[in-house]
């Protein structure tokens, strides 16, 4: 099976940790957004179920963010080795840690 050129370029030399990071990396963003929306609507409508859902989304976001950060830190050396600038990787890693810390503090 032939891959599209951009897929072949993007996936060349990837590791399991890199794939896991990309898989888990966007899921926490969705969960944090769902938590914020459920909390806002729950407060606006005085709906206890939505507020409980916001808490559940936030708890799941903490777990998913931890998984994304761990996979990101594990794949960082591989990314630098394959051409991603070290400063970009370093900034990305610490933004992930900051997101995890903020999610834990909010929850």
PDB file of C-alpha atoms in Angstrom:
ATOM      1  CA  UNK A   1       0.000   0.000   0.000  1.00  0.00           C
ATOM      2  CA  UNK A   2       1.372   3.417  -0.962  1.00  0.00           C
ATOM      3  CA  UNK A   3       1.052   6.254   1.464  1.00  0.00           C
ATOM      4  CA  UNK A   4       0.412   9.845   0.502  1.00  0.00           C
ATOM      5  CA  UNK A   5       3.733  11.753   0.453  1.00  0.00           C
ATOM      6  CA  UNK A   6       2.829  13.895   3.474  1.00  0.00           C
ATOM      7  CA  UNK A   7       1.865  10.779   5.468  1.00  0.00           C
ATOM      8  CA  UNK A   8       5.064   8.984   4.518  1.00  0.00           C
ATOM      9  CA  UNK A   9       7.132  12.027   5.520  1.00  0.00           C
ATOM     10  CA  UNK A  10       5.252  12.539   8.750  1.00  0.00           C
ATOM     11  CA  UNK A  11       5.421   8.916   9.879  1.00  0.00           C
ATOM     12  CA  UNK A  12       9.021   8.163   8.867  1.00  0.00           C
ATOM     13  CA  UNK A  13      10.982   6.964  11.879  1.00  0.00           C
ATOM     14  CA  UNK A  14       8.166   7.384  14.370  1.00  0.00           C
ATOM     15  CA  UNK A  15       8.136   5.450  17.603  1.00  0.00           C
ATOM     16  CA  UNK A  16       5.311   4.026  19.641  1.00  0.00           C
ATOM     17  CA  UNK A  17       5.713   6.888  22.121  1.00  0.00           C
ATOM     18  CA  UNK A  18       5.336   9.446  19.316  1.00  0.00           C
ATOM     19  CA  UNK A  19       2.156   7.792  18.058  1.00  0.00           C
ATOM     20  CA  UNK A  20       0.764   7.602  21.587  1.00  0.00           C
ATOM     21  CA  UNK A  21       1.565  11.247  22.167  1.00  0.00           C
ATOM     22  CA  UNK A  22      -0.262  12.276  19.000  1.00  0.00           C
ATOM     23  CA  UNK A  23      -3.175  10.020  19.857  1.00  0.00           C
ATOM     24  CA  UNK A  24      -3.463  11.238  23.454  1.00  0.00           C
ATOM     25  CA  UNK A  25      -2.272  14.792  22.821  1.00  0.00           C
ATOM     26  CA  UNK A  26      -5.517  16.164  21.474  1.00  0.00           C
ATOM     27  CA  UNK A  27      -7.926  14.172  23.596  1.00  0.00           C
ATOM     28  CA  UNK A  28      -7.260  16.215  26.783  1.00  0.00           C
ATOM     29  CA  UNK A  29      -8.013  19.413  24.867  1.00  0.00           C
ATOM     30  CA  UNK A  30     -11.420  18.012  23.950  1.00  0.00           C
ATOM     31  CA  UNK A  31     -12.084  16.908  27.541  1.00  0.00           C
ATOM     32  CA  UNK A  32     -11.028  20.275  28.996  1.00  0.00           C
ATOM     33  CA  UNK A  33     -13.286  22.043  26.480  1.00  0.00           C
ATOM     34  CA  UNK A  34     -16.195  19.740  27.351  1.00  0.00           C
ATOM     35  CA  UNK A  35     -15.621  20.360  31.068  1.00  0.00           C
ATOM     36  CA  UNK A  36     -15.630  24.121  30.553  1.00  0.00           C
ATOM     37  CA  UNK A  37     -18.774  23.999  28.408  1.00  0.00           C
ATOM     38  CA  UNK A  38     -20.603  21.711  30.853  1.00  0.00           C
ATOM     39  CA  UNK A  39     -19.604  23.900  33.823  1.00  0.00           C
ATOM     40  CA  UNK A  40     -20.705  27.062  32.041  1.00  0.00           C
ATOM     41  CA  UNK A  41     -24.031  25.633  30.903  1.00  0.00           C
ATOM     42  CA  UNK A  42     -24.585  23.936  34.263  1.00  0.00           C
ATOM     43  CA  UNK A  43     -24.080  27.211  36.108  1.00  0.00           C
ATOM     44  CA  UNK A  44     -26.140  29.153  33.568  1.00  0.00           C
ATOM     45  CA  UNK A  45     -29.073  26.728  33.727  1.00  0.00           C
ATOM     46  CA  UNK A  46     -28.601  25.742  37.377  1.00  0.00           C
ATOM     47  CA  UNK A  47     -28.288  22.116  36.231  1.00  0.00           C
ATOM     48  CA  UNK A  48     -26.598  19.801  38.725  1.00  0.00           C
ATOM     49  CA  UNK A  49     -26.177  16.990  36.190  1.00  0.00           C
ATOM     50  CA  UNK A  50     -24.157  19.209  33.863  1.00  0.00           C
ATOM     51  CA  UNK A  51     -22.005  20.330  36.782  1.00  0.00           C
ATOM     52  CA  UNK A  52     -21.347  16.687  37.741  1.00  0.00           C
ATOM     53  CA  UNK A  53     -20.488  15.938  34.123  1.00  0.00           C
ATOM     54  CA  UNK A  54     -18.027  18.845  34.137  1.00  0.00           C
ATOM     55  CA  UNK A  55     -16.265  17.257  37.106  1.00  0.00           C
ATOM     56  CA  UNK A  56     -16.129  13.883  35.382  1.00  0.00           C
ATOM     57  CA  UNK A  57     -14.747  15.424  32.179  1.00  0.00           C
ATOM     58  CA  UNK A  58     -12.121  17.240  34.221  1.00  0.00           C
ATOM     59  CA  UNK A  59     -11.044  14.083  36.030  1.00  0.00           C
ATOM     60  CA  UNK A  60     -10.716  12.276  32.708  1.00  0.00           C
ATOM     61  CA  UNK A  61      -8.798  15.274  31.349  1.00  0.00           C
ATOM     62  CA  UNK A  62      -6.261  15.001  34.186  1.00  0.00           C
ATOM     63  CA  UNK A  63      -5.654  11.339  33.386  1.00  0.00           C
ATOM     64  CA  UNK A  64      -5.486  11.921  29.635  1.00  0.00           C
ATOM     65  CA  UNK A  65      -3.183  14.923  30.046  1.00  0.00           C
ATOM     66  CA  UNK A  66      -0.850  12.864  32.216  1.00  0.00           C
ATOM     67  CA  UNK A  67      -0.729  10.182  29.492  1.00  0.00           C
ATOM     68  CA  UNK A  68      -0.053  12.810  26.795  1.00  0.00           C
ATOM     69  CA  UNK A  69       2.708  14.461  28.822  1.00  0.00           C
ATOM     70  CA  UNK A  70       4.356  11.116  29.573  1.00  0.00           C
ATOM     71  CA  UNK A  71       4.252  10.074  25.916  1.00  0.00           C
ATOM     72  CA  UNK A  72       5.558  13.500  24.869  1.00  0.00           C
ATOM     73  CA  UNK A  73       8.513  13.349  27.246  1.00  0.00           C
ATOM     74  CA  UNK A  74       9.319   9.817  26.099  1.00  0.00           C
ATOM     75  CA  UNK A  75       9.202  10.749  22.419  1.00  0.00           C
ATOM     76  CA  UNK A  76      11.065  14.076  22.734  1.00  0.00           C
ATOM     77  CA  UNK A  77      14.598  12.689  22.231  1.00  0.00           C
ATOM     78  CA  UNK A  78      13.433  10.826  19.128  1.00  0.00           C
ATOM     79  CA  UNK A  79      11.881  13.992  17.689  1.00  0.00           C
ATOM     80  CA  UNK A  80      15.069  15.989  18.212  1.00  0.00           C
ATOM     81  CA  UNK A  81      17.115  13.164  16.723  1.00  0.00           C
ATOM     82  CA  UNK A  82      14.930  13.244  13.602  1.00  0.00           C
ATOM     83  CA  UNK A  83      15.121  16.970  12.983  1.00  0.00           C
ATOM     84  CA  UNK A  84      12.614  18.765  15.195  1.00  0.00           C
ATOM     85  CA  UNK A  85      14.386  21.791  16.696  1.00  0.00           C
ATOM     86  CA  UNK A  86      15.282  21.160  20.350  1.00  0.00           C
ATOM     87  CA  UNK A  87      13.863  24.514  21.488  1.00  0.00           C
ATOM     88  CA  UNK A  88      10.497  23.684  19.918  1.00  0.00           C
ATOM     89  CA  UNK A  89      10.432  20.280  21.617  1.00  0.00           C
ATOM     90  CA  UNK A  90      11.503  21.781  24.946  1.00  0.00           C
ATOM     91  CA  UNK A  91       8.821  24.487  24.832  1.00  0.00           C
ATOM     92  CA  UNK A  92       6.196  21.926  23.845  1.00  0.00           C
ATOM     93  CA  UNK A  93       7.188  19.630  26.714  1.00  0.00           C
ATOM     94  CA  UNK A  94       6.928  22.371  29.327  1.00  0.00           C
ATOM     95  CA  UNK A  95       3.623  23.638  27.933  1.00  0.00           C
ATOM     96  CA  UNK A  96       2.321  20.103  28.401  1.00  0.00           C
ATOM     97  CA  UNK A  97       3.513  20.059  32.006  1.00  0.00           C
ATOM     98  CA  UNK A  98       1.913  23.485  32.590  1.00  0.00           C
ATOM     99  CA  UNK A  99      -1.359  22.229  31.108  1.00  0.00           C
ATOM    100  CA  UNK A 100      -1.243  19.193  33.369  1.00  0.00           C
ATOM    101  CA  UNK A 101      -0.569  21.366  36.417  1.00  0.00           C
ATOM    102  CA  UNK A 102      -3.397  23.757  35.547  1.00  0.00           C
ATOM    103  CA  UNK A 103      -5.811  20.882  34.954  1.00  0.00           C
ATOM    104  CA  UNK A 104      -4.899  19.302  38.291  1.00  0.00           C
ATOM    105  CA  UNK A 105      -5.304  22.653  40.102  1.00  0.00           C
ATOM    106  CA  UNK A 106      -8.696  23.340  38.525  1.00  0.00           C
ATOM    107  CA  UNK A 107      -9.971  19.862  39.285  1.00  0.00           C
TER     108      UNK A 107
END
